[in-house]
Amino acid sequence: ASTRRSLSADDGVCLLMMIFVACVAAVTSSFTSVSIVCPQRQLHARRLVPPRSSAESPAPKISVKDLGLTMDDVMQSFPEDMLQEVVTSGYESTSRVPGNTDQGAAWTESAETVAVTLTVPGLRGQPAASLSIEATATTLTLTAWGRAIWSCVLRGAIDPNTASMSAEDGVAMLPILKFSARKAGARRWGGFIKAIGEDSLL
């Protein structure tokens, strides 16, 4: 007679995380990676290209038969705090030019914070010491020598009082600017830039 090993509480949480990560990676194109840490292992899923249409490929399948599980096991409710461990990341363009995908904004998002690393091509040659970032609850503005040269509208609201930034000289004279802040609310943004400011000079 076959035997089925019992599913521990930690196994159940990890299984639900595995299913969640696989589903997110299969159907989402707004970010490139998802990571979750659970007691047994770190789960990671990556998508480097946009998902193909259903006409091009069959829907992805997930096999858990080697775990000896039943439908009752997989129908367990998600732990309320599970999504707190999900960290999403991706790239967005810093250009207002349609079709320009310079990937100059590398963002990450957790349940409580957002962060972005900006490498704006138009800033090439500017010394990092001349650059700064100013933030409001819903906007970000880059300044060079005290003059606003690039701005964007955020996908959500932040608490400006928690914002931090740094600037450093990068490769090929392209400065690197880093910004992070706590979100004003728990809603997921799924990105960082909602729109590039019309006053941007770059």
mmCIF file of N, CA and C in Angstrom, residues 2 21 26 30-32 35 62 66 85 88 140 143 161 168 174 181-182 192 196 200:
data_model
loop_
_atom_site.group_PDB
_atom_site.id
_atom_site.type_symbol
_atom_site.label_atom_id
_atom_site.label_comp_id
_atom_site.label_asym_id
_atom_site.label_seq_id
_atom_site.Cartn_x
_atom_site.Cartn_y
_atom_site.Cartn_z
ATOM 1 N N SER A 2 0.448 2.243 -0.717
ATOM 2 C CA SER A 2 1.250 3.468 -0.781
ATOM 3 C C SER A 2 1.040 4.283 0.479
ATOM 4 N N VAL A 21 4.680 32.054 -6.329
ATOM 5 C CA VAL A 21 5.821 32.537 -7.104
ATOM 6 C C VAL A 21 5.721 32.085 -8.546
ATOM 7 N N ALA A 26 4.690 33.483 -14.187
ATOM 8 C CA ALA A 26 4.097 33.026 -15.445
ATOM 9 C C ALA A 26 3.236 34.081 -16.103
ATOM 10 N N SER A 30 5.345 43.010 -15.514
ATOM 11 C CA SER A 30 5.741 44.309 -14.999
ATOM 12 C C SER A 30 6.977 44.242 -14.127
ATOM 13 N N PHE A 31 7.465 43.061 -13.824
ATOM 14 C CA PHE A 31 8.716 42.964 -13.086
ATOM 15 C C PHE A 31 9.484 41.744 -13.532
ATOM 16 N N THR A 32 10.748 41.673 -13.140
ATOM 17 C CA THR A 32 11.589 40.600 -13.639
ATOM 18 C C THR A 32 11.869 39.519 -12.614
ATOM 19 N N SER A 35 11.201 37.148 -5.034
ATOM 20 C CA SER A 35 11.900 36.316 -4.065
ATOM 21 C C SER A 35 11.083 36.214 -2.790
ATOM 22 N N ILE A 62 2.271 23.326 -13.229
ATOM 23 C CA ILE A 62 3.097 23.133 -12.043
ATOM 24 C C ILE A 62 2.851 21.727 -11.511
ATOM 25 N N ASP A 66 5.439 14.865 -6.621
ATOM 26 C CA ASP A 66 6.468 14.214 -5.811
ATOM 27 C C ASP A 66 6.358 14.574 -4.339
ATOM 28 N N GLU A 85 6.572 39.065 2.652
ATOM 29 C CA GLU A 85 7.914 38.639 2.303
ATOM 30 C C GLU A 85 8.217 38.767 0.810
ATOM 31 N N THR A 88 9.468 42.450 -5.230
ATOM 32 C CA THR A 88 9.433 42.493 -6.686
ATOM 33 C C THR A 88 10.448 43.508 -7.193
ATOM 34 N N LEU A 140 9.222 62.757 -7.967
ATOM 35 C CA LEU A 140 10.669 62.702 -7.771
ATOM 36 C C LEU A 140 11.295 63.659 -8.770
ATOM 37 N N THR A 143 18.045 67.090 -9.752
ATOM 38 C CA THR A 143 18.622 68.407 -9.991
ATOM 39 C C THR A 143 20.112 68.264 -10.253
ATOM 40 N N ASN A 161 9.438 62.084 4.466
ATOM 41 C CA ASN A 161 10.296 62.206 5.647
ATOM 42 C C ASN A 161 11.194 60.992 5.843
ATOM 43 N N GLU A 168 26.711 58.656 -6.912
ATOM 44 C CA GLU A 168 28.096 58.240 -7.065
ATOM 45 C C GLU A 168 28.463 58.209 -8.541
ATOM 46 N N LEU A 174 28.860 57.903 -16.331
ATOM 47 C CA LEU A 174 27.409 57.922 -16.126
ATOM 48 C C LEU A 174 27.123 57.810 -14.629
ATOM 49 N N ALA A 181 12.448 54.947 0.028
ATOM 50 C CA ALA A 181 11.518 55.570 0.973
ATOM 51 C C ALA A 181 10.463 54.551 1.374
ATOM 52 N N ARG A 182 9.802 54.828 2.478
ATOM 53 C CA ARG A 182 8.673 54.002 2.905
ATOM 54 C C ARG A 182 7.426 54.443 2.147
ATOM 55 N N PHE A 192 7.606 51.721 -10.563
ATOM 56 C CA PHE A 192 8.019 52.934 -9.848
ATOM 57 C C PHE A 192 7.541 54.201 -10.546
ATOM 58 N N ILE A 196 6.752 60.371 -16.903
ATOM 59 C CA ILE A 196 7.908 61.259 -16.886
ATOM 60 C C ILE A 196 7.405 62.698 -16.915
ATOM 61 N N SER A 200 10.934 67.733 -17.962
ATOM 62 C CA SER A 200 12.235 67.079 -17.987
ATOM 63 C C SER A 200 13.035 67.544 -19.192
#
